[in-house]
PDB file of C-alpha atoms (C1' of nucleotides) in Angstrom:
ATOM      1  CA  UNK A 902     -77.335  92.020 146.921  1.00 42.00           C
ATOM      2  CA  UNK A 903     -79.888  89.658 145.770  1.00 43.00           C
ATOM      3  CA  UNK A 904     -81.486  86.553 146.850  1.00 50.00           C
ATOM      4  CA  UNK A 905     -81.318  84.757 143.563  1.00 67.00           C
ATOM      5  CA  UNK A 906     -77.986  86.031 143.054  1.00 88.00           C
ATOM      6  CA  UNK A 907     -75.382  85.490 140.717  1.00 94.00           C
ATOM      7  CA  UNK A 908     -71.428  84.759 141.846  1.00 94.00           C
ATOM      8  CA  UNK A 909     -68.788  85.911 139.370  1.00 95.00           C
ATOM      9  CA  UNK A 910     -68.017  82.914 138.449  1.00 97.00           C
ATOM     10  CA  UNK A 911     -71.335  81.838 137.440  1.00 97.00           C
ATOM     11  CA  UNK A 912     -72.314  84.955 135.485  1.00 97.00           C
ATOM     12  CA  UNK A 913     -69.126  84.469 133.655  1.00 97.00           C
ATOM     13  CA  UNK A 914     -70.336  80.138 132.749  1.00 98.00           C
ATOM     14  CA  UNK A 915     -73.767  81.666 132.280  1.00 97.00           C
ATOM     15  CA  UNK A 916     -72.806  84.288 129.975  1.00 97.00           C
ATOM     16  CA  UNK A 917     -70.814  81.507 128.169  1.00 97.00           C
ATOM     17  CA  UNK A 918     -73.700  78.807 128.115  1.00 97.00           C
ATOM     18  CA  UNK A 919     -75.559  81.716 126.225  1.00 96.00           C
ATOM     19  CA  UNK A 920     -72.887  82.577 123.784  1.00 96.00           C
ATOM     20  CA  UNK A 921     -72.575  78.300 123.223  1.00 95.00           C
ATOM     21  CA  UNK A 922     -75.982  77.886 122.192  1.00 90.00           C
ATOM     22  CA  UNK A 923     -76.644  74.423 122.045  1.00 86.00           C
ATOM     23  CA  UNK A 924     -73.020  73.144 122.071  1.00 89.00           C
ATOM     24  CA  UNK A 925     -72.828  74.470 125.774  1.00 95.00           C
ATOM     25  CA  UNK A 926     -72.316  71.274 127.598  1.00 95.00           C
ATOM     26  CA  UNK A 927     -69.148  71.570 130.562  1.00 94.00           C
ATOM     27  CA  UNK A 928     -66.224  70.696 128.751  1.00 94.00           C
ATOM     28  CA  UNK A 929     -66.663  72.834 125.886  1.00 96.00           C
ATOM     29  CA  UNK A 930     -67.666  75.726 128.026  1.00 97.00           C
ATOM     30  CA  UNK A 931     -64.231  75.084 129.933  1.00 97.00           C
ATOM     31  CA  UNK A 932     -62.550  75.427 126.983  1.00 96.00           C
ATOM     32  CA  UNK A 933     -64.322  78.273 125.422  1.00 96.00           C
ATOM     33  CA  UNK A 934     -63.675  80.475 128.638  1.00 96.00           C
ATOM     34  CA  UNK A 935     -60.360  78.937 129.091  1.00 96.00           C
ATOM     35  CA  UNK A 936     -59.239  80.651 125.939  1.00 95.00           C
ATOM     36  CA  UNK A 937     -60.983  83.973 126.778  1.00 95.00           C
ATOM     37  CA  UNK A 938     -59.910  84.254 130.103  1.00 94.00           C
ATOM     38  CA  UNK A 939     -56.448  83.083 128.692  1.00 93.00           C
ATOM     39  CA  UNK A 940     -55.867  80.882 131.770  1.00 92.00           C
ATOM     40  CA  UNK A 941     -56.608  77.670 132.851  1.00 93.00           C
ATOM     41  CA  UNK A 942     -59.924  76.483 134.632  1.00 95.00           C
ATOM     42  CA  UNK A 943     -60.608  73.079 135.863  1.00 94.00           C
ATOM     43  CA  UNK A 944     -64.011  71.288 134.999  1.00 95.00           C
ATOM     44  CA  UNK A 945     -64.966  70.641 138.620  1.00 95.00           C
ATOM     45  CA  UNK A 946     -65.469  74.194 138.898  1.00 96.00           C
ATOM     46  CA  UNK A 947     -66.940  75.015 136.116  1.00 97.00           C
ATOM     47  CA  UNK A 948     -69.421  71.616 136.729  1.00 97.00           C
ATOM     48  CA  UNK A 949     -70.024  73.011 140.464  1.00 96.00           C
ATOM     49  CA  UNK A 950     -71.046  76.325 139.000  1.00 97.00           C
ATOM     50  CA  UNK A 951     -73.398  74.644 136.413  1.00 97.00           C
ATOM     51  CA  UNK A 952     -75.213  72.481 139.061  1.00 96.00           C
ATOM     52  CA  UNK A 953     -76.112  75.724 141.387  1.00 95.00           C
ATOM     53  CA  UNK A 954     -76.976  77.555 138.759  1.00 96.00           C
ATOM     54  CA  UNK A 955     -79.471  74.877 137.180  1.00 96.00           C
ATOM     55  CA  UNK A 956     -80.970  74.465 141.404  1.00 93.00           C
ATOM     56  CA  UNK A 957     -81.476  78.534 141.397  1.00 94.00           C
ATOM     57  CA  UNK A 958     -83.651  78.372 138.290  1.00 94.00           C
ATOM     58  CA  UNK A 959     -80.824  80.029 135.537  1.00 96.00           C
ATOM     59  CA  UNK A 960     -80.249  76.738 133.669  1.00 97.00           C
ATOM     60  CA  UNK A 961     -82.153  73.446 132.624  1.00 96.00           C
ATOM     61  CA  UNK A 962     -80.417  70.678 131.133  1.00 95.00           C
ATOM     62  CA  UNK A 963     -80.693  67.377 129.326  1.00 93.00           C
ATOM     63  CA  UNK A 964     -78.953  64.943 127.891  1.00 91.00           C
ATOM     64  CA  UNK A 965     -77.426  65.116 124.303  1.00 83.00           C
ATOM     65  CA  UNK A 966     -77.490  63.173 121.518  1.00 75.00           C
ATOM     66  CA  UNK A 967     -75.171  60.415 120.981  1.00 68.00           C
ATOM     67  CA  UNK A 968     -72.536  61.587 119.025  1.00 66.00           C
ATOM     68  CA  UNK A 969     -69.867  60.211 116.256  1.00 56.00           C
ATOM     69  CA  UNK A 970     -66.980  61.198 118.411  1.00 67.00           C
ATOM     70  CA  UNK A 971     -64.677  58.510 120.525  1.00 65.00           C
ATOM     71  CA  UNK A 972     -65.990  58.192 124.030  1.00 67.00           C
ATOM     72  CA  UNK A 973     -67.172  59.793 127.458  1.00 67.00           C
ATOM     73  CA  UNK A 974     -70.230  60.047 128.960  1.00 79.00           C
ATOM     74  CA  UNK A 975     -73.297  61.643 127.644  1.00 89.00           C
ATOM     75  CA  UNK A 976     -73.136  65.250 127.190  1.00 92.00           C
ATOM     76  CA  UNK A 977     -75.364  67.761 129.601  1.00 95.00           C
ATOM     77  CA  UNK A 978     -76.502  70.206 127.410  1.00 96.00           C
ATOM     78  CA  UNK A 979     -77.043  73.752 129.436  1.00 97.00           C
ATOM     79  CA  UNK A 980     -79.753  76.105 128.154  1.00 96.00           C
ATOM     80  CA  UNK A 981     -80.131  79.744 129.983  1.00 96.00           C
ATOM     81  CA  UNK A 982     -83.322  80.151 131.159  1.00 95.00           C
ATOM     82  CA  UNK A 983     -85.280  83.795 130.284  1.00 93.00           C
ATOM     83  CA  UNK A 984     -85.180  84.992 133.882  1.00 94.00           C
ATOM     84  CA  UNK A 985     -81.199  84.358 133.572  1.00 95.00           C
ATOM     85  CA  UNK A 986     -80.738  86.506 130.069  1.00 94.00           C
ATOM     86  CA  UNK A 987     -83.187  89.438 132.591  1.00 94.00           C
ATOM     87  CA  UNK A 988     -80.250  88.898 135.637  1.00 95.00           C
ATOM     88  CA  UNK A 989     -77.231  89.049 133.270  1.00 96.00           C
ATOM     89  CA  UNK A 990     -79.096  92.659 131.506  1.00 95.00           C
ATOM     90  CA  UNK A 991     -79.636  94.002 134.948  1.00 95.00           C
ATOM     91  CA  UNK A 992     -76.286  93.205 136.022  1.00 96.00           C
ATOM     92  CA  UNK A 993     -74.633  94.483 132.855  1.00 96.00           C
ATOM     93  CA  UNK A 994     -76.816  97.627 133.234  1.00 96.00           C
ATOM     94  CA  UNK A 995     -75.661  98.436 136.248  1.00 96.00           C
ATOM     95  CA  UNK A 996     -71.804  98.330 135.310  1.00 97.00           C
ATOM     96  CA  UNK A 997     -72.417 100.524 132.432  1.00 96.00           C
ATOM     97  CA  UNK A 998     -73.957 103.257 134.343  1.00 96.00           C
ATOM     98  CA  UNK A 999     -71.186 102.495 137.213  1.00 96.00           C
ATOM     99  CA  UNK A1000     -68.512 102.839 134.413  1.00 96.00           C
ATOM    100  CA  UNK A1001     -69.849 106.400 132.447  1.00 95.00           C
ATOM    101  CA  UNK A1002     -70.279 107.442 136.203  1.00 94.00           C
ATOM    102  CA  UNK A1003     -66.112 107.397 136.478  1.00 93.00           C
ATOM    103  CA  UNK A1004     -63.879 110.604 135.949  1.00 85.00           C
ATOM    104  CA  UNK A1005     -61.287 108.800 133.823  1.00 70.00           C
ATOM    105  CA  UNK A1006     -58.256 111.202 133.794  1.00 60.00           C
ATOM    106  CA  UNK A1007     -55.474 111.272 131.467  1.00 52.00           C
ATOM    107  CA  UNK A1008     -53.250 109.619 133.898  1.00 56.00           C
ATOM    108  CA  UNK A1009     -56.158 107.094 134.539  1.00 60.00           C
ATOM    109  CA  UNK A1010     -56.344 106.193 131.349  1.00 60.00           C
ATOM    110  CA  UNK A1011     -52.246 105.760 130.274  1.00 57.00           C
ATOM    111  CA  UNK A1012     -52.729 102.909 132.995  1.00 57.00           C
ATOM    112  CA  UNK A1013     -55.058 101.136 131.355  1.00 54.00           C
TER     113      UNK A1013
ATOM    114  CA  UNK B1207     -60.366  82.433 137.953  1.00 43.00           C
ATOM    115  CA  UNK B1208     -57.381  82.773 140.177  1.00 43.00           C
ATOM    116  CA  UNK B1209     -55.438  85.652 138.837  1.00 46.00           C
ATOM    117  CA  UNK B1210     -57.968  88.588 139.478  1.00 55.00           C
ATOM    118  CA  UNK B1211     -59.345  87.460 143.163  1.00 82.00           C
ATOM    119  CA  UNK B1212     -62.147  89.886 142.872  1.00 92.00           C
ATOM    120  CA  UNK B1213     -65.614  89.013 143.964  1.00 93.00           C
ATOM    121  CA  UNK B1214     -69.138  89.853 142.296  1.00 95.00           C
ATOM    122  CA  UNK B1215     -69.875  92.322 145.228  1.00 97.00           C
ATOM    123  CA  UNK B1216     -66.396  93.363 145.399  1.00 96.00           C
ATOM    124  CA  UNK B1217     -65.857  95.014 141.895  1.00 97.00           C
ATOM    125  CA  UNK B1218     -69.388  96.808 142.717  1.00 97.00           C
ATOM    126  CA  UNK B1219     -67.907  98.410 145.247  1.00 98.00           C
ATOM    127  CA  UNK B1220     -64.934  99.005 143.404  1.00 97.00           C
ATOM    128  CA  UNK B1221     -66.306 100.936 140.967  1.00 97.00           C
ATOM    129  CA  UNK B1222     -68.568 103.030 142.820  1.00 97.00           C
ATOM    130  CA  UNK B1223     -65.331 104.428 144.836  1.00 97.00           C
ATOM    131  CA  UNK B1224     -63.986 105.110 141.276  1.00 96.00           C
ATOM    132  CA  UNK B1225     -67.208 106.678 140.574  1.00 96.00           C
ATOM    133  CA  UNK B1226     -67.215 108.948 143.971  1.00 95.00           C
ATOM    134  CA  UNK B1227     -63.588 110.087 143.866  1.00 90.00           C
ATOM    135  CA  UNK B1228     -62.700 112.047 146.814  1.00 86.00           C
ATOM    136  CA  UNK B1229     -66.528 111.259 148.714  1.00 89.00           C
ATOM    137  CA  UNK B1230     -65.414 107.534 148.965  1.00 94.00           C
ATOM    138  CA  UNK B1231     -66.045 106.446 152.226  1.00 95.00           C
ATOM    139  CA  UNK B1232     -68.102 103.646 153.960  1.00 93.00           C
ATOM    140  CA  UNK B1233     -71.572 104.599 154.567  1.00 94.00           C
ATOM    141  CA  UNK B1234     -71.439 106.897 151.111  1.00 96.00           C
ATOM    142  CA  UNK B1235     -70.544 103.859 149.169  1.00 97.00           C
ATOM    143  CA  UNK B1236     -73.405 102.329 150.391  1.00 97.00           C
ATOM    144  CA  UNK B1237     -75.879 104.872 149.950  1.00 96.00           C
ATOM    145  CA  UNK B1238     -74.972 105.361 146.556  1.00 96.00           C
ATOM    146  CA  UNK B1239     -74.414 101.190 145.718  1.00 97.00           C
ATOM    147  CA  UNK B1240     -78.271 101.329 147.535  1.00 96.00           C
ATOM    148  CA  UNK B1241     -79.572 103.516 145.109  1.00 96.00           C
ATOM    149  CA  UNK B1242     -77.943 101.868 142.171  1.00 96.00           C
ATOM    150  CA  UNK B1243     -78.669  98.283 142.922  1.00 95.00           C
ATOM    151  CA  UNK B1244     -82.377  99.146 144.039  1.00 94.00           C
ATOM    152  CA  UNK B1245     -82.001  97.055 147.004  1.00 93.00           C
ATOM    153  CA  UNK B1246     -81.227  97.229 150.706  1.00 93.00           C
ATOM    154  CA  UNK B1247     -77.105  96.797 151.587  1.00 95.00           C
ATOM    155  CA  UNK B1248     -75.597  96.231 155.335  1.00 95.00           C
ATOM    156  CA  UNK B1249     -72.292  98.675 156.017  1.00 95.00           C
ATOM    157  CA  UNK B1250     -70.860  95.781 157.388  1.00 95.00           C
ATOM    158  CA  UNK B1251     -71.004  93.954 153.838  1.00 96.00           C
ATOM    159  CA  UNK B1252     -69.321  97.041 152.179  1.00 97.00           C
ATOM    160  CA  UNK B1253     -66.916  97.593 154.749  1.00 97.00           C
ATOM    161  CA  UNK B1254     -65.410  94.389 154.817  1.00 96.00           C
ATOM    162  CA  UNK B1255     -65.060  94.250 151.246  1.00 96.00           C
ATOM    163  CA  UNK B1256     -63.130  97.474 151.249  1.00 97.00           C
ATOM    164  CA  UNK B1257     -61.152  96.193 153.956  1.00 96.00           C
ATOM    165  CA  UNK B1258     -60.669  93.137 151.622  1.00 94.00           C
ATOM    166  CA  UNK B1259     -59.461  94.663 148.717  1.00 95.00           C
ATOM    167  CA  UNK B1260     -57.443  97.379 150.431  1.00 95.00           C
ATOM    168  CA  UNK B1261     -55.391  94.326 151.956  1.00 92.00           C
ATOM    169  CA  UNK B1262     -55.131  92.844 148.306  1.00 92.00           C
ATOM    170  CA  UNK B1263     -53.720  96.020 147.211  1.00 93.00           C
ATOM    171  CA  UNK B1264     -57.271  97.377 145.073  1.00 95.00           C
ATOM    172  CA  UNK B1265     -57.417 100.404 147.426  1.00 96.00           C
ATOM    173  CA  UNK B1266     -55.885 102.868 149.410  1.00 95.00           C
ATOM    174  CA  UNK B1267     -57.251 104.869 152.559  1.00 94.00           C
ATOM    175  CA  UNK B1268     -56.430 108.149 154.607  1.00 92.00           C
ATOM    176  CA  UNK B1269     -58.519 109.440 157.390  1.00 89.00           C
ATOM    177  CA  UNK B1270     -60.612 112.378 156.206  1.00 82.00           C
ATOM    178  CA  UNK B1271     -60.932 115.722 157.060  1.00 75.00           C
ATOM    179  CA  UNK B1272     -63.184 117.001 159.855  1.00 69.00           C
ATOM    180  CA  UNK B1273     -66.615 118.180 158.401  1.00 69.00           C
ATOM    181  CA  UNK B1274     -69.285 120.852 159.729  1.00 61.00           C
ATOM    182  CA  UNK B1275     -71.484 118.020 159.869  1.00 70.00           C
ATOM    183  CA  UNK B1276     -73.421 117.055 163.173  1.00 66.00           C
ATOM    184  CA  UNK B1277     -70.665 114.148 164.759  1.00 68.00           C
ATOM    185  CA  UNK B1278     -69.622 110.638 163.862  1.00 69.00           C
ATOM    186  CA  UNK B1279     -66.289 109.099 163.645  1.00 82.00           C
ATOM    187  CA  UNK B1280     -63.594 110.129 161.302  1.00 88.00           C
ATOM    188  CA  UNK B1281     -64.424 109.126 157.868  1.00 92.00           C
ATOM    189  CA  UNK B1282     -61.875 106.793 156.013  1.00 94.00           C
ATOM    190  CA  UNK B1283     -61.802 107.891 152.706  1.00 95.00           C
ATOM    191  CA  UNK B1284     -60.482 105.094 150.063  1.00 97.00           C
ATOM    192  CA  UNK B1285     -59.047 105.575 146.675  1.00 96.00           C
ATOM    193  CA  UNK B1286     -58.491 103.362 143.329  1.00 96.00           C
ATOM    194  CA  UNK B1287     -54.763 101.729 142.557  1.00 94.00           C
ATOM    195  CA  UNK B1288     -53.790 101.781 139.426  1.00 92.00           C
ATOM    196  CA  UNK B1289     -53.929  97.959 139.711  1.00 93.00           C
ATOM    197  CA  UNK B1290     -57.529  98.188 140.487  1.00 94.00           C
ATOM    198  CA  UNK B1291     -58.131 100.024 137.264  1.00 94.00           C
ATOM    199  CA  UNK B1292     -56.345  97.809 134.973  1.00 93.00           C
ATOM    200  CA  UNK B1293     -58.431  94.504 136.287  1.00 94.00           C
ATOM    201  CA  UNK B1294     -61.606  96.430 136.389  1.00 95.00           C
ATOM    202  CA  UNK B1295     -60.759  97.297 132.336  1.00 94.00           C
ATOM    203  CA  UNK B1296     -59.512  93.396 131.950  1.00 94.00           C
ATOM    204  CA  UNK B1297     -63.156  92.293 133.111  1.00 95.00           C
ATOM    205  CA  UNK B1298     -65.219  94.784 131.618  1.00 95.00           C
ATOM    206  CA  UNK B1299     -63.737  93.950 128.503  1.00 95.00           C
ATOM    207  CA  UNK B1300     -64.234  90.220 129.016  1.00 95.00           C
ATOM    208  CA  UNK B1301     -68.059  90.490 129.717  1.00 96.00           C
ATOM    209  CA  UNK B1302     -68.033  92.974 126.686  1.00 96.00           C
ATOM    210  CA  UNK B1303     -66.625  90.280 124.292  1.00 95.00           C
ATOM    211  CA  UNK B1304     -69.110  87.729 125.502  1.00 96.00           C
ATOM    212  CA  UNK B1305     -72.178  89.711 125.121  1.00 95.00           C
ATOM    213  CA  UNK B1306     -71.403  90.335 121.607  1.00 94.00           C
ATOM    214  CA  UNK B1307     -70.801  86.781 120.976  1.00 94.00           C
ATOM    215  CA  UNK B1308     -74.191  85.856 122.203  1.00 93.00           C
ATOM    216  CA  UNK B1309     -77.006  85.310 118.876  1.00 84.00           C
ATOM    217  CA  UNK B1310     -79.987  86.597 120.451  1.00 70.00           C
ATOM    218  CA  UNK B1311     -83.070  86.027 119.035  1.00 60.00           C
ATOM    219  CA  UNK B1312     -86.556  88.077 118.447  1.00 52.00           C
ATOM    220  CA  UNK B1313     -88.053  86.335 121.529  1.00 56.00           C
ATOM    221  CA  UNK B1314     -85.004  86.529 123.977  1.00 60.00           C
ATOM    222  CA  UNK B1315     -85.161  90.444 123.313  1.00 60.00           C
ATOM    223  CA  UNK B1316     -88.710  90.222 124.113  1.00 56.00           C
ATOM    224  CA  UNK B1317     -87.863  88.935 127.578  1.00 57.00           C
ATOM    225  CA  UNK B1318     -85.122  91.353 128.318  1.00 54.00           C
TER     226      UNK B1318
ATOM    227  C1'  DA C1245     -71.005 118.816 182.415  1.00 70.63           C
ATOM    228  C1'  DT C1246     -73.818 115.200 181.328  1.00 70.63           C
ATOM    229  C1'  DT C1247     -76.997 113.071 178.228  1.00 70.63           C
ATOM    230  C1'  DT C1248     -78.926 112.453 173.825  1.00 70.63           C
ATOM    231  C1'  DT C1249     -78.674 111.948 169.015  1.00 70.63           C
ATOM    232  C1'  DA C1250     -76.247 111.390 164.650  1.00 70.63           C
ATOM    233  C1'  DT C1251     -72.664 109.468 162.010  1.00 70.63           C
ATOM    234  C1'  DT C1252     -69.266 106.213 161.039  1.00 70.63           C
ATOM    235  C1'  DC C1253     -66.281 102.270 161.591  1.00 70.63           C
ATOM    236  C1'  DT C1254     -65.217  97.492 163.695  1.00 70.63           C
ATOM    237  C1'  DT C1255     -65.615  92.802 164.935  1.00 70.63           C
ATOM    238  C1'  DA C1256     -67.436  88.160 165.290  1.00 70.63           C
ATOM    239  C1'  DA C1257     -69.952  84.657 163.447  1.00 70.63           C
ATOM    240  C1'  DT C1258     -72.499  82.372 159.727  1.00 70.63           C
ATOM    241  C1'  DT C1259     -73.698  81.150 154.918  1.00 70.63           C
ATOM    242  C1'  DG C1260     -72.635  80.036 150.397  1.00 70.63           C
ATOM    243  C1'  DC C1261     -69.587  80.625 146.131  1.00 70.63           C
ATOM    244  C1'  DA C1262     -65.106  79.198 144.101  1.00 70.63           C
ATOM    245  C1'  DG C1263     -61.774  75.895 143.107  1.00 70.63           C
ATOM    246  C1'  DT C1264     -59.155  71.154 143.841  1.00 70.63           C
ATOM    247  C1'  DA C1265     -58.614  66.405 143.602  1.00 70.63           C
ATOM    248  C1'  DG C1266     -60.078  62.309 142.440  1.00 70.63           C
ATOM    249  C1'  DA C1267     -63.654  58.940 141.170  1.00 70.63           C
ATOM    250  C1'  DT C1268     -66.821  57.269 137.611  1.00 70.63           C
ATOM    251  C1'  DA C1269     -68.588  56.290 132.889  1.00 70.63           C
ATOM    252  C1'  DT C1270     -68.065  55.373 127.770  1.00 70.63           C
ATOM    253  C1'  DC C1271     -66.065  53.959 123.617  1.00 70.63           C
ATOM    254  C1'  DA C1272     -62.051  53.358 120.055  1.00 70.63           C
ATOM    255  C1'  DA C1273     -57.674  51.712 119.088  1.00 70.63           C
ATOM    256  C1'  DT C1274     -54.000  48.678 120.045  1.00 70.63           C
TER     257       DT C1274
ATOM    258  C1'  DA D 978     -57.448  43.293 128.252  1.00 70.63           C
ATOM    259  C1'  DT D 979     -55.143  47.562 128.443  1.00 70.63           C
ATOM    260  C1'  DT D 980     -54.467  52.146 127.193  1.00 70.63           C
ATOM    261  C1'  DG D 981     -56.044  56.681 125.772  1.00 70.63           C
ATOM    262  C1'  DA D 982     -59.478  60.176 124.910  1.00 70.63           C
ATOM    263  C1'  DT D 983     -63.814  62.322 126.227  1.00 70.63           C
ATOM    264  C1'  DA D 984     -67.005  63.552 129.621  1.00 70.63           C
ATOM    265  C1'  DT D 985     -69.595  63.972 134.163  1.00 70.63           C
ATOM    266  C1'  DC D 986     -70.037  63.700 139.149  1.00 70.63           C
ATOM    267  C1'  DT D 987     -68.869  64.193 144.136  1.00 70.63           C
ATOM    268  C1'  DA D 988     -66.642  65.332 148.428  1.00 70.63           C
ATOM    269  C1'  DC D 989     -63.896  68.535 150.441  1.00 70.63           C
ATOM    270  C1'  DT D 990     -61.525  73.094 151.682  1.00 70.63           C
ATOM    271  C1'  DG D 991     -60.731  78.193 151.585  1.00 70.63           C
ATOM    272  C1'  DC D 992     -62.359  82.444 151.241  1.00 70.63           C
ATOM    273  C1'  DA D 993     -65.908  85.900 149.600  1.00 70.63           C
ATOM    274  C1'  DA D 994     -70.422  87.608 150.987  1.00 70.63           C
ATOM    275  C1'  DT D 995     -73.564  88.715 154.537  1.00 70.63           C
ATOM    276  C1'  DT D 996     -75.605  89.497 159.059  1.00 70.63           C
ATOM    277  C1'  DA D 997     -75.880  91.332 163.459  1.00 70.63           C
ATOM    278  C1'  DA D 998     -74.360  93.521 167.125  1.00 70.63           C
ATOM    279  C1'  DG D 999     -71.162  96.666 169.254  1.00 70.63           C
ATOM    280  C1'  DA D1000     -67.736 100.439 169.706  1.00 70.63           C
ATOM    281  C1'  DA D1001     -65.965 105.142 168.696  1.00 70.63           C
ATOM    282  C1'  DT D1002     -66.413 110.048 167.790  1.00 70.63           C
ATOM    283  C1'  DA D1003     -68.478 114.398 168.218  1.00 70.63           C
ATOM    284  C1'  DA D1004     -72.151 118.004 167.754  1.00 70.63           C
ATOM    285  C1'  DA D1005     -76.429 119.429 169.914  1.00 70.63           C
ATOM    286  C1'  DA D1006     -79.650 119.518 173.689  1.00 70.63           C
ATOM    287  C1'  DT D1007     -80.492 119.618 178.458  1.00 70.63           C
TER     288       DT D1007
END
DNA sequence: ATTTTATTCTTAATTGCAGTAGATATCAAT
DNA sequence: ATTGATATCTACTGCAATTAAGAATAAAAT
């Protein structure tokens, strides 16, 4: 693999912080991939993914605006960087030749 | 993440011994993975992850038959469960659903 | 028959991602 | 002041990913 790579975890944050825009901040991401993964995630993980990714040069973050809402700490917005959105295309690439490279047979594909 | 239990590297792997069929041993997976990826891979990295997944129940494996080929040790050949094939759908059609949630703009294409 | 060369798998040890548990911070409502 | 809701941060553990060296098998060369 790579040096700057990408766990499966984190593409799976990243790919969410890009599909948030600019209301990708961790809680919200938890609960955006919480209902597409259709299980439960906890924020520590999702946080510890964030952090590495922002240290290997996918993210940058600041600090949101103060918002009307009841309480908690000031958001950390998440913003993929243009060298992420070149990883994720490689990596999603890659799959799709991987995947029209499989023989699906008819038995193969009553599994699915 | 807890109900899959398949790694980044792992599900590469995965699908290239869907992709090879009845070739699917060690060192071929890696040759092939090499020429995909574009990079340099270690046999020890691929066979550990087919040990890996054989043990979680992604793979099956039978000693191959004898070839005309110059010497070496038997070759293990591994095959796809039908479990394998469901997850690999279940996150290929995850990924999918993000990247058509993601607004991409003029200069983001520009960078891809 | 012994050595050399080619091919493949195995094991041991290290690094780093994934996930848990709990602490910390902020503000509204009671 | 206390409770409840919203949010981040940190320290820790398990296991996936990777490296590096070694062991096993067998044809070909001597």
């Amino acid at each position: 693999m790579k040096k700057t790579k990408l766990g499966e975890f984190e593409e799976l944050v990243l790919l969410t912080v890009a599909a948030l825009q600019h209301d990708a901040y961790g809680v919200e991401i938890k609960r955006e991939l919480e209902t597409r993964l259709k299980e439960k995630l906890s924020v520590g993980s999702i946080q510890s993914a964030l952090k590495r990714m922002e240290e290997k040069g996918f993210l940058t973050s600041a600090f949101g605006e103060a918002t009307l809402k009841r309480g908690g700490k000031r958001k950390r917005i998440y913003h993929t960087t243009s060298h992420a959105l070149k990883v994720l295309e490689e990596m999603r690439a890659i799959r799709a030749d991987l995947w029209r490279s499989i023989p699906l047979t008819a038995s193969d594909l009553k599994m699915i």
